[in-house]
Amino acid sequence: MQVTFGGKKLNLYGEVVKVSDKAPDFKAVNNDLSSFDSKENQGKVVVYSVVPSIDTGVCSLQARTFNEEAEKLGDDVIVITVSCDLPFAQKRFCAQEGIKNSISISDYKDHDFGKKYGFLIEDLALLSRGVVIVDKNGKIAYTEYVKEVTNEVNFEAALEAVKALI
């Protein structure tokens, strides 16, 4: 799949996931450098908010917006911001922005999420922008791969998809 970043065409590595696919298991890194394993969230609705870098305006807006909405969604929903930022930067960002209702994980080490979910931008080793929602049974319920990486995700559509699952 191709996306644009500031108008420049770039290729995404891996196959994009589709609605009704089984959500691929993956590993990443938590802000405290411990291992994150997606299997630990089985039985919950999981919102993967995917961003290139939390230190940019659109990405920080996305992280803050989903964090605010997470509080309203209940205990059966977990919101996870995924980027290739180092865990230290993510931890600083979350503290600075008051991110307390969602978590951030880093795909910097192995790009496991990016490869398995089709979000890894080949030439930049960053993730593209989008949203993936996984239902309580581990199936993909919603996807959005933003064509122009500098544009926002469709918050309304993603949140409607989550609410339909709870």
Short mmCIF file of N, CA and C in Angstrom, two decimals:
data_model
loop_
_atom_site.label_atom_id
_atom_site.label_comp_id
_atom_site.label_asym_id
_atom_site.label_seq_id
_atom_site.Cartn_x
_atom_site.Cartn_y
_atom_site.Cartn_z
N MET A 1 0.84 -1.17 0.00
CA MET A 1 0.00 0.00 0.00
C MET A 1 0.89 1.24 0.00
N GLN A 2 0.41 2.29 -0.60
CA GLN A 2 1.14 3.55 -0.63
C GLN A 2 0.41 4.62 0.16
N VAL A 3 1.19 5.49 0.79
CA VAL A 3 0.67 6.69 1.44
C VAL A 3 1.52 7.85 0.95
N THR A 4 1.07 9.05 1.28
CA THR A 4 1.91 10.22 1.02
C THR A 4 2.23 10.87 2.35
N PHE A 5 3.39 11.48 2.40
CA PHE A 5 3.85 12.19 3.58
C PHE A 5 4.33 13.55 3.09
N GLY A 6 3.49 14.57 3.30
CA GLY A 6 3.81 15.89 2.76
C GLY A 6 3.78 15.87 1.24
N GLY A 7 2.94 14.99 0.67
CA GLY A 7 2.80 14.88 -0.78
C GLY A 7 3.75 13.87 -1.42
N LYS A 8 4.79 13.46 -0.71
CA LYS A 8 5.76 12.49 -1.26
C LYS A 8 5.21 11.07 -1.08
N LYS A 9 5.20 10.29 -2.17
CA LYS A 9 4.71 8.91 -2.11
C LYS A 9 5.70 8.00 -1.40
N LEU A 10 5.13 7.20 -0.49
CA LEU A 10 5.93 6.24 0.28
C LEU A 10 5.19 4.92 0.36
N ASN A 11 5.95 3.83 0.44
CA ASN A 11 5.37 2.50 0.53
C ASN A 11 5.29 2.05 1.98
N LEU A 12 4.20 1.33 2.28
CA LEU A 12 4.06 0.71 3.58
C LEU A 12 4.52 -0.74 3.47
N TYR A 13 5.24 -1.19 4.48
CA TYR A 13 5.75 -2.55 4.54
C TYR A 13 4.68 -3.44 5.16
N GLY A 14 4.52 -4.63 4.64
CA GLY A 14 3.59 -5.60 5.19
C GLY A 14 2.21 -5.49 4.57
N GLU A 15 1.35 -6.39 4.97
CA GLU A 15 -0.03 -6.40 4.49
C GLU A 15 -0.92 -5.63 5.44
N VAL A 16 -1.78 -4.80 4.90
CA VAL A 16 -2.73 -4.09 5.75
C VAL A 16 -3.72 -5.11 6.30
N VAL A 17 -4.18 -4.86 7.53
CA VAL A 17 -5.19 -5.74 8.12
C VAL A 17 -6.56 -5.26 7.68
N LYS A 18 -7.49 -6.20 7.65
CA LYS A 18 -8.83 -5.89 7.17
C LYS A 18 -9.86 -6.31 8.21
N VAL A 19 -11.02 -5.67 8.14
CA VAL A 19 -12.12 -6.01 9.04
C VAL A 19 -12.43 -7.49 8.91
N SER A 20 -12.61 -8.14 10.02
CA SER A 20 -12.89 -9.56 10.23
C SER A 20 -11.64 -10.44 10.24
N ASP A 21 -10.46 -9.88 9.92
CA ASP A 21 -9.20 -10.63 10.08
C ASP A 21 -8.97 -10.88 11.57
N LYS A 22 -8.26 -11.97 11.88
CA LYS A 22 -7.78 -12.17 13.24
C LYS A 22 -6.67 -11.14 13.47
N ALA A 23 -6.74 -10.45 14.58
CA ALA A 23 -5.71 -9.45 14.89
C ALA A 23 -4.38 -10.15 15.15
N PRO A 24 -3.33 -9.78 14.41
CA PRO A 24 -2.03 -10.41 14.65
C PRO A 24 -1.49 -10.08 16.04
N ASP A 25 -0.92 -11.08 16.70
CA ASP A 25 -0.24 -10.84 17.97
C ASP A 25 1.08 -10.14 17.66
N PHE A 26 1.49 -9.26 18.55
CA PHE A 26 2.76 -8.56 18.36
C PHE A 26 3.35 -8.17 19.70
N LYS A 27 4.61 -7.82 19.67
CA LYS A 27 5.31 -7.35 20.86
C LYS A 27 5.86 -5.96 20.58
N ALA A 28 5.93 -5.16 21.64
CA ALA A 28 6.48 -3.81 21.55
C ALA A 28 7.13 -3.50 22.89
N VAL A 29 7.39 -2.21 23.15
CA VAL A 29 8.07 -1.81 24.37
C VAL A 29 7.21 -0.78 25.11
N ASN A 30 6.98 -1.02 26.41
CA ASN A 30 6.27 -0.06 27.25
C ASN A 30 7.19 1.11 27.61
N ASN A 31 6.60 2.16 28.16
CA ASN A 31 7.38 3.35 28.54
C ASN A 31 8.43 3.09 29.61
N ASP A 32 8.26 2.03 30.40
CA ASP A 32 9.25 1.70 31.42
C ASP A 32 10.28 0.68 30.91
N LEU A 33 10.29 0.47 29.59
CA LEU A 33 11.21 -0.45 28.89
C LEU A 33 10.85 -1.92 29.08
N SER A 34 9.75 -2.23 29.73
CA SER A 34 9.30 -3.61 29.84
C SER A 34 8.65 -4.02 28.52
N SER A 35 8.48 -5.30 28.36
CA SER A 35 7.87 -5.83 27.13
C SER A 35 6.37 -5.66 27.14
N PHE A 36 5.83 -5.26 26.01
CA PHE A 36 4.39 -5.21 25.79
C PHE A 36 4.03 -6.40 24.92
N ASP A 37 3.02 -7.14 25.29
CA ASP A 37 2.54 -8.28 24.51
C ASP A 37 1.04 -8.08 24.27
N SER A 38 0.65 -7.98 23.02
CA SER A 38 -0.75 -7.72 22.69
C SER A 38 -1.68 -8.79 23.22
N LYS A 39 -1.18 -9.99 23.46
CA LYS A 39 -2.02 -11.07 23.97
C LYS A 39 -2.60 -10.73 25.34
N GLU A 40 -1.94 -9.84 26.08
CA GLU A 40 -2.39 -9.49 27.43
C GLU A 40 -3.71 -8.71 27.41
N ASN A 41 -4.15 -8.25 26.26
CA ASN A 41 -5.38 -7.47 26.16
C ASN A 41 -6.55 -8.25 25.59
N GLN A 42 -6.39 -9.57 25.48
CA GLN A 42 -7.47 -10.39 24.96
C GLN A 42 -8.70 -10.25 25.85
N GLY A 43 -9.86 -10.23 25.23
CA GLY A 43 -11.10 -10.10 25.96
C GLY A 43 -11.55 -8.67 26.15
N LYS A 44 -10.76 -7.73 25.66
CA LYS A 44 -11.12 -6.31 25.71
C LYS A 44 -11.22 -5.77 24.29
N VAL A 45 -11.94 -4.67 24.15
CA VAL A 45 -11.91 -3.92 22.90
C VAL A 45 -10.64 -3.08 22.95
N VAL A 46 -9.82 -3.19 21.91
CA VAL A 46 -8.55 -2.47 21.88
C VAL A 46 -8.55 -1.49 20.72
N VAL A 47 -8.23 -0.23 21.04
CA VAL A 47 -8.09 0.80 20.03
C VAL A 47 -6.60 1.07 19.87
N TYR A 48 -6.05 0.76 18.70
CA TYR A 48 -4.66 1.10 18.40
C TYR A 48 -4.69 2.40 17.62
N SER A 49 -4.24 3.46 18.26
CA SER A 49 -4.12 4.77 17.64
C SER A 49 -2.68 4.88 17.16
N VAL A 50 -2.48 4.84 15.86
CA VAL A 50 -1.15 4.72 15.28
C VAL A 50 -0.68 6.08 14.76
N VAL A 51 0.51 6.49 15.20
CA VAL A 51 1.05 7.80 14.83
C VAL A 51 2.53 7.70 14.45
N PRO A 52 2.99 8.59 13.56
CA PRO A 52 4.42 8.61 13.22
C PRO A 52 5.30 9.08 14.38
N SER A 53 4.92 10.18 15.06
CA SER A 53 5.71 10.69 16.18
C SER A 53 4.83 11.57 17.06
N ILE A 54 4.80 11.26 18.33
CA ILE A 54 3.97 12.03 19.26
C ILE A 54 4.43 13.47 19.41
N ASP A 55 5.62 13.78 18.95
CA ASP A 55 6.15 15.14 19.07
C ASP A 55 5.75 16.05 17.92
N THR A 56 4.72 15.68 17.19
CA THR A 56 4.21 16.56 16.13
C THR A 56 2.78 16.95 16.47
N GLY A 57 2.32 18.03 15.90
CA GLY A 57 1.01 18.57 16.23
C GLY A 57 -0.15 17.62 16.01
N VAL A 58 -0.22 17.02 14.83
CA VAL A 58 -1.35 16.13 14.51
C VAL A 58 -1.28 14.86 15.36
N CYS A 59 -0.09 14.35 15.58
CA CYS A 59 0.05 13.14 16.39
C CYS A 59 -0.30 13.39 17.85
N SER A 60 0.14 14.52 18.39
CA SER A 60 -0.18 14.81 19.78
C SER A 60 -1.68 15.06 19.93
N LEU A 61 -2.31 15.69 18.95
CA LEU A 61 -3.76 15.87 18.97
C LEU A 61 -4.46 14.51 18.99
N GLN A 62 -3.99 13.59 18.18
CA GLN A 62 -4.59 12.26 18.11
C GLN A 62 -4.44 11.54 19.47
N ALA A 63 -3.27 11.60 20.06
CA ALA A 63 -3.05 10.95 21.35
C ALA A 63 -3.93 11.58 22.43
N ARG A 64 -4.00 12.89 22.46
CA ARG A 64 -4.81 13.58 23.47
C ARG A 64 -6.30 13.30 23.28
N THR A 65 -6.76 13.32 22.04
CA THR A 65 -8.18 13.09 21.76
C THR A 65 -8.61 11.69 22.19
N PHE A 66 -7.85 10.68 21.80
CA PHE A 66 -8.21 9.32 22.20
C PHE A 66 -8.07 9.12 23.71
N ASN A 67 -7.11 9.80 24.34
CA ASN A 67 -6.98 9.73 25.79
C ASN A 67 -8.23 10.29 26.47
N GLU A 68 -8.72 11.42 25.99
CA GLU A 68 -9.92 12.03 26.56
C GLU A 68 -11.13 11.12 26.39
N GLU A 69 -11.25 10.51 25.22
CA GLU A 69 -12.39 9.63 24.95
C GLU A 69 -12.30 8.33 25.72
N ALA A 70 -11.10 7.87 26.02
CA ALA A 70 -10.91 6.59 26.71
C ALA A 70 -11.63 6.57 28.05
N GLU A 71 -11.62 7.69 28.73
CA GLU A 71 -12.26 7.76 30.04
C GLU A 71 -13.76 7.50 29.95
N LYS A 72 -14.37 7.85 28.83
CA LYS A 72 -15.81 7.71 28.64
C LYS A 72 -16.21 6.30 28.17
N LEU A 73 -15.24 5.52 27.73
CA LEU A 73 -15.55 4.25 27.08
C LEU A 73 -15.67 3.06 28.03
N GLY A 74 -15.19 3.18 29.24
CA GLY A 74 -15.35 2.10 30.21
C GLY A 74 -14.16 1.17 30.29
N ASP A 75 -14.25 0.25 31.25
CA ASP A 75 -13.14 -0.66 31.56
C ASP A 75 -12.92 -1.76 30.54
N ASP A 76 -13.89 -2.01 29.67
CA ASP A 76 -13.74 -3.06 28.66
C ASP A 76 -13.01 -2.57 27.41
N VAL A 77 -12.59 -1.30 27.42
CA VAL A 77 -11.89 -0.72 26.27
C VAL A 77 -10.53 -0.22 26.72
N ILE A 78 -9.51 -0.54 25.96
CA ILE A 78 -8.17 -0.03 26.22
C ILE A 78 -7.71 0.72 24.98
N VAL A 79 -7.21 1.92 25.18
CA VAL A 79 -6.70 2.75 24.09
C VAL A 79 -5.18 2.76 24.17
N ILE A 80 -4.55 2.43 23.06
CA ILE A 80 -3.09 2.33 23.01
C ILE A 80 -2.57 3.16 21.84
N THR A 81 -1.72 4.13 22.15
CA THR A 81 -1.05 4.90 21.10
C THR A 81 0.23 4.16 20.74
N VAL A 82 0.41 3.89 19.46
CA VAL A 82 1.58 3.16 18.98
C VAL A 82 2.40 4.09 18.08
N SER A 83 3.69 4.20 18.38
CA SER A 83 4.60 4.96 17.52
C SER A 83 5.98 4.31 17.61
N CYS A 84 6.90 4.82 16.82
CA CYS A 84 8.29 4.36 16.91
C CYS A 84 9.14 5.31 17.75
N ASP A 85 8.48 6.25 18.43
CA ASP A 85 9.22 7.11 19.35
C ASP A 85 9.86 6.24 20.43
N LEU A 86 10.98 6.71 20.95
CA LEU A 86 11.61 5.98 22.04
C LEU A 86 10.70 6.04 23.28
N PRO A 87 10.73 5.00 24.09
CA PRO A 87 9.89 4.99 25.30
C PRO A 87 10.10 6.22 26.19
N PHE A 88 11.32 6.74 26.24
CA PHE A 88 11.62 7.91 27.06
C PHE A 88 10.81 9.13 26.59
N ALA A 89 10.76 9.31 25.28
CA ALA A 89 10.00 10.43 24.70
C ALA A 89 8.51 10.24 24.95
N GLN A 90 8.04 9.02 24.81
CA GLN A 90 6.62 8.75 25.07
C GLN A 90 6.27 9.03 26.53
N LYS A 91 7.11 8.60 27.44
CA LYS A 91 6.87 8.81 28.87
C LYS A 91 6.84 10.30 29.19
N ARG A 92 7.79 11.06 28.64
CA ARG A 92 7.83 12.50 28.83
C ARG A 92 6.57 13.15 28.28
N PHE A 93 6.17 12.76 27.07
CA PHE A 93 4.98 13.32 26.44
C PHE A 93 3.74 13.04 27.28
N CYS A 94 3.57 11.82 27.72
CA CYS A 94 2.39 11.44 28.51
C CYS A 94 2.33 12.24 29.81
N ALA A 95 3.47 12.42 30.47
CA ALA A 95 3.50 13.20 31.72
C ALA A 95 3.18 14.66 31.43
N GLN A 96 3.79 15.19 30.39
CA GLN A 96 3.60 16.61 30.04
C GLN A 96 2.16 16.91 29.63
N GLU A 97 1.52 15.98 28.91
CA GLU A 97 0.18 16.19 28.38
C GLU A 97 -0.94 15.63 29.27
N GLY A 98 -0.56 15.02 30.38
CA GLY A 98 -1.57 14.46 31.29
C GLY A 98 -2.29 13.25 30.73
N ILE A 99 -1.59 12.45 29.95
CA ILE A 99 -2.17 11.24 29.36
C ILE A 99 -2.25 10.18 30.46
N LYS A 100 -3.47 9.89 30.93
CA LYS A 100 -3.65 8.95 32.03
C LYS A 100 -4.69 7.88 31.74
N ASN A 101 -5.48 8.05 30.69
CA ASN A 101 -6.56 7.11 30.39
C ASN A 101 -6.20 6.14 29.28
N SER A 102 -5.03 6.32 28.69
CA SER A 102 -4.57 5.44 27.63
C SER A 102 -3.09 5.18 27.86
N ILE A 103 -2.55 4.24 27.12
CA ILE A 103 -1.12 3.95 27.24
C ILE A 103 -0.44 4.20 25.91
N SER A 104 0.86 4.36 25.96
CA SER A 104 1.67 4.50 24.75
C SER A 104 2.68 3.37 24.73
N ILE A 105 2.86 2.80 23.56
CA ILE A 105 3.88 1.76 23.39
C ILE A 105 4.75 2.12 22.20
N SER A 106 5.98 1.63 22.25
CA SER A 106 6.95 1.92 21.19
C SER A 106 7.22 0.70 20.34
N ASP A 107 7.20 0.91 19.04
CA ASP A 107 7.50 -0.14 18.06
C ASP A 107 8.90 0.05 17.48
N TYR A 108 9.74 0.84 18.18
CA TYR A 108 11.06 1.20 17.66
C TYR A 108 11.99 0.01 17.49
N LYS A 109 11.89 -0.95 18.39
CA LYS A 109 12.89 -2.01 18.48
C LYS A 109 12.82 -3.00 17.31
N ASP A 110 11.68 -3.64 17.14
CA ASP A 110 11.56 -4.68 16.11
C ASP A 110 10.57 -4.33 15.01
N HIS A 111 9.84 -3.24 15.18
CA HIS A 111 8.80 -2.85 14.22
C HIS A 111 7.79 -3.97 14.01
N ASP A 112 7.55 -4.75 15.07
CA ASP A 112 6.65 -5.91 14.98
C ASP A 112 5.23 -5.48 14.64
N PHE A 113 4.72 -4.46 15.34
CA PHE A 113 3.37 -3.97 15.03
C PHE A 113 3.33 -3.45 13.59
N GLY A 114 4.26 -2.58 13.24
CA GLY A 114 4.27 -1.96 11.92
C GLY A 114 4.28 -2.96 10.79
N LYS A 115 5.06 -4.01 10.94
CA LYS A 115 5.15 -5.04 9.90
C LYS A 115 3.88 -5.88 9.83
N LYS A 116 3.37 -6.31 10.98
CA LYS A 116 2.22 -7.21 11.01
C LYS A 116 0.90 -6.52 10.69
N TYR A 117 0.83 -5.21 10.94
CA TYR A 117 -0.40 -4.46 10.69
C TYR A 117 -0.31 -3.59 9.44
N GLY A 118 0.85 -3.60 8.77
CA GLY A 118 1.01 -2.87 7.52
C GLY A 118 1.12 -1.36 7.67
N PHE A 119 1.67 -0.89 8.78
CA PHE A 119 1.81 0.54 9.02
C PHE A 119 3.25 1.05 8.90
N LEU A 120 4.22 0.19 8.72
CA LEU A 120 5.62 0.62 8.71
C LEU A 120 5.96 1.29 7.38
N ILE A 121 6.38 2.54 7.45
CA ILE A 121 6.81 3.27 6.25
C ILE A 121 8.23 2.81 5.94
N GLU A 122 8.41 2.15 4.80
CA GLU A 122 9.68 1.52 4.46
C GLU A 122 10.88 2.47 4.54
N ASP A 123 10.80 3.61 3.90
CA ASP A 123 11.96 4.49 3.79
C ASP A 123 12.26 5.28 5.05
N LEU A 124 11.33 5.36 5.97
CA LEU A 124 11.52 6.22 7.14
C LEU A 124 11.65 5.46 8.46
N ALA A 125 11.28 4.19 8.48
CA ALA A 125 11.26 3.38 9.71
C ALA A 125 10.37 4.04 10.77
N LEU A 126 9.32 4.71 10.30
CA LEU A 126 8.29 5.28 11.15
C LEU A 126 6.97 4.59 10.82
N LEU A 127 6.00 4.75 11.70
CA LEU A 127 4.68 4.23 11.41
C LEU A 127 3.86 5.29 10.69
N SER A 128 2.98 4.84 9.83
CA SER A 128 2.03 5.72 9.17
C SER A 128 0.94 6.06 10.17
N ARG A 129 -0.01 6.90 9.79
CA ARG A 129 -1.09 7.28 10.68
C ARG A 129 -2.34 6.44 10.42
N GLY A 130 -3.03 6.07 11.49
CA GLY A 130 -4.28 5.35 11.33
C GLY A 130 -4.85 4.87 12.65
N VAL A 131 -5.86 4.04 12.54
CA VAL A 131 -6.53 3.46 13.70
C VAL A 131 -6.92 2.03 13.36
N VAL A 132 -6.71 1.14 14.31
CA VAL A 132 -7.18 -0.24 14.20
C VAL A 132 -7.93 -0.55 15.49
N ILE A 133 -9.14 -1.08 15.35
CA ILE A 133 -9.93 -1.46 16.52
C ILE A 133 -10.14 -2.98 16.47
N VAL A 134 -9.81 -3.60 17.59
CA VAL A 134 -9.92 -5.05 17.73
C VAL A 134 -11.05 -5.34 18.72
N ASP A 135 -11.95 -6.26 18.35
CA ASP A 135 -13.06 -6.59 19.24
C ASP A 135 -12.63 -7.55 20.36
N LYS A 136 -13.55 -7.87 21.25
CA LYS A 136 -13.24 -8.71 22.41
C LYS A 136 -12.85 -10.13 22.01
N ASN A 137 -13.18 -10.54 20.79
CA ASN A 137 -12.85 -11.88 20.30
C ASN A 137 -11.55 -11.91 19.52
N GLY A 138 -10.84 -10.78 19.46
CA GLY A 138 -9.56 -10.74 18.77
C GLY A 138 -9.66 -10.56 17.27
N LYS A 139 -10.80 -10.08 16.79
CA LYS A 139 -10.99 -9.83 15.35
C LYS A 139 -10.92 -8.33 15.09
N ILE A 140 -10.40 -7.99 13.93
CA ILE A 140 -10.35 -6.60 13.51
C ILE A 140 -11.78 -6.15 13.22
N ALA A 141 -12.19 -5.07 13.89
CA ALA A 141 -13.55 -4.55 13.72
C ALA A 141 -13.58 -3.25 12.92
N TYR A 142 -12.44 -2.57 12.83
CA TYR A 142 -12.38 -1.27 12.15
C TYR A 142 -10.93 -0.98 11.81
N THR A 143 -10.73 -0.40 10.61
CA THR A 143 -9.39 0.07 10.24
C THR A 143 -9.49 1.39 9.51
N GLU A 144 -8.48 2.19 9.69
CA GLU A 144 -8.30 3.39 8.89
C GLU A 144 -6.81 3.58 8.66
N TYR A 145 -6.42 3.59 7.42
CA TYR A 145 -5.05 3.90 7.02
C TYR A 145 -5.13 5.26 6.33
N VAL A 146 -4.67 6.30 6.98
CA VAL A 146 -4.78 7.65 6.45
C VAL A 146 -3.85 7.78 5.25
N LYS A 147 -4.42 8.18 4.12
CA LYS A 147 -3.66 8.24 2.86
C LYS A 147 -2.54 9.29 2.90
N GLU A 148 -2.84 10.48 3.45
CA GLU A 148 -1.82 11.53 3.63
C GLU A 148 -1.49 11.55 5.12
N VAL A 149 -0.29 11.14 5.45
CA VAL A 149 0.11 10.93 6.84
C VAL A 149 -0.03 12.18 7.70
N THR A 150 0.04 13.36 7.09
CA THR A 150 -0.07 14.59 7.88
C THR A 150 -1.52 14.97 8.20
N ASN A 151 -2.48 14.22 7.67
CA ASN A 151 -3.90 14.49 7.95
C ASN A 151 -4.34 13.74 9.21
N GLU A 152 -5.45 14.21 9.80
CA GLU A 152 -6.00 13.57 10.98
C GLU A 152 -6.78 12.31 10.62
N VAL A 153 -6.92 11.43 11.62
CA VAL A 153 -7.80 10.27 11.46
C VAL A 153 -9.25 10.75 11.57
N ASN A 154 -10.17 9.88 11.21
CA ASN A 154 -11.59 10.17 11.35
C ASN A 154 -12.02 9.74 12.76
N PHE A 155 -11.88 10.66 13.72
CA PHE A 155 -12.19 10.35 15.11
C PHE A 155 -13.63 9.86 15.28
N GLU A 156 -14.56 10.54 14.63
CA GLU A 156 -15.97 10.22 14.78
C GLU A 156 -16.26 8.77 14.35
N ALA A 157 -15.75 8.38 13.19
CA ALA A 157 -16.00 7.02 12.70
C ALA A 157 -15.36 5.97 13.62
N ALA A 158 -14.15 6.24 14.09
CA ALA A 158 -13.46 5.30 14.98
C ALA A 158 -14.22 5.14 16.29
N LEU A 159 -14.66 6.26 16.86
CA LEU A 159 -15.38 6.19 18.13
C LEU A 159 -16.74 5.52 17.99
N GLU A 160 -17.40 5.74 16.87
CA GLU A 160 -18.67 5.03 16.62
C GLU A 160 -18.43 3.53 16.54
N ALA A 161 -17.33 3.12 15.91
CA ALA A 161 -17.01 1.70 15.81
C ALA A 161 -16.76 1.10 17.19
N VAL A 162 -16.06 1.84 18.05
CA VAL A 162 -15.81 1.35 19.40
C VAL A 162 -17.12 1.21 20.16
N LYS A 163 -17.94 2.23 20.13
CA LYS A 163 -19.21 2.23 20.87
C LYS A 163 -20.13 1.10 20.42
N ALA A 164 -20.04 0.70 19.16
CA ALA A 164 -20.86 -0.40 18.66
C ALA A 164 -20.40 -1.75 19.25
N LEU A 165 -19.19 -1.79 19.77
CA LEU A 165 -18.64 -3.04 20.31
C LEU A 165 -18.82 -3.18 21.83
N ILE A 166 -19.25 -2.11 22.48
CA ILE A 166 -19.36 -2.18 23.96
C ILE A 166 -20.81 -2.15 24.41
#
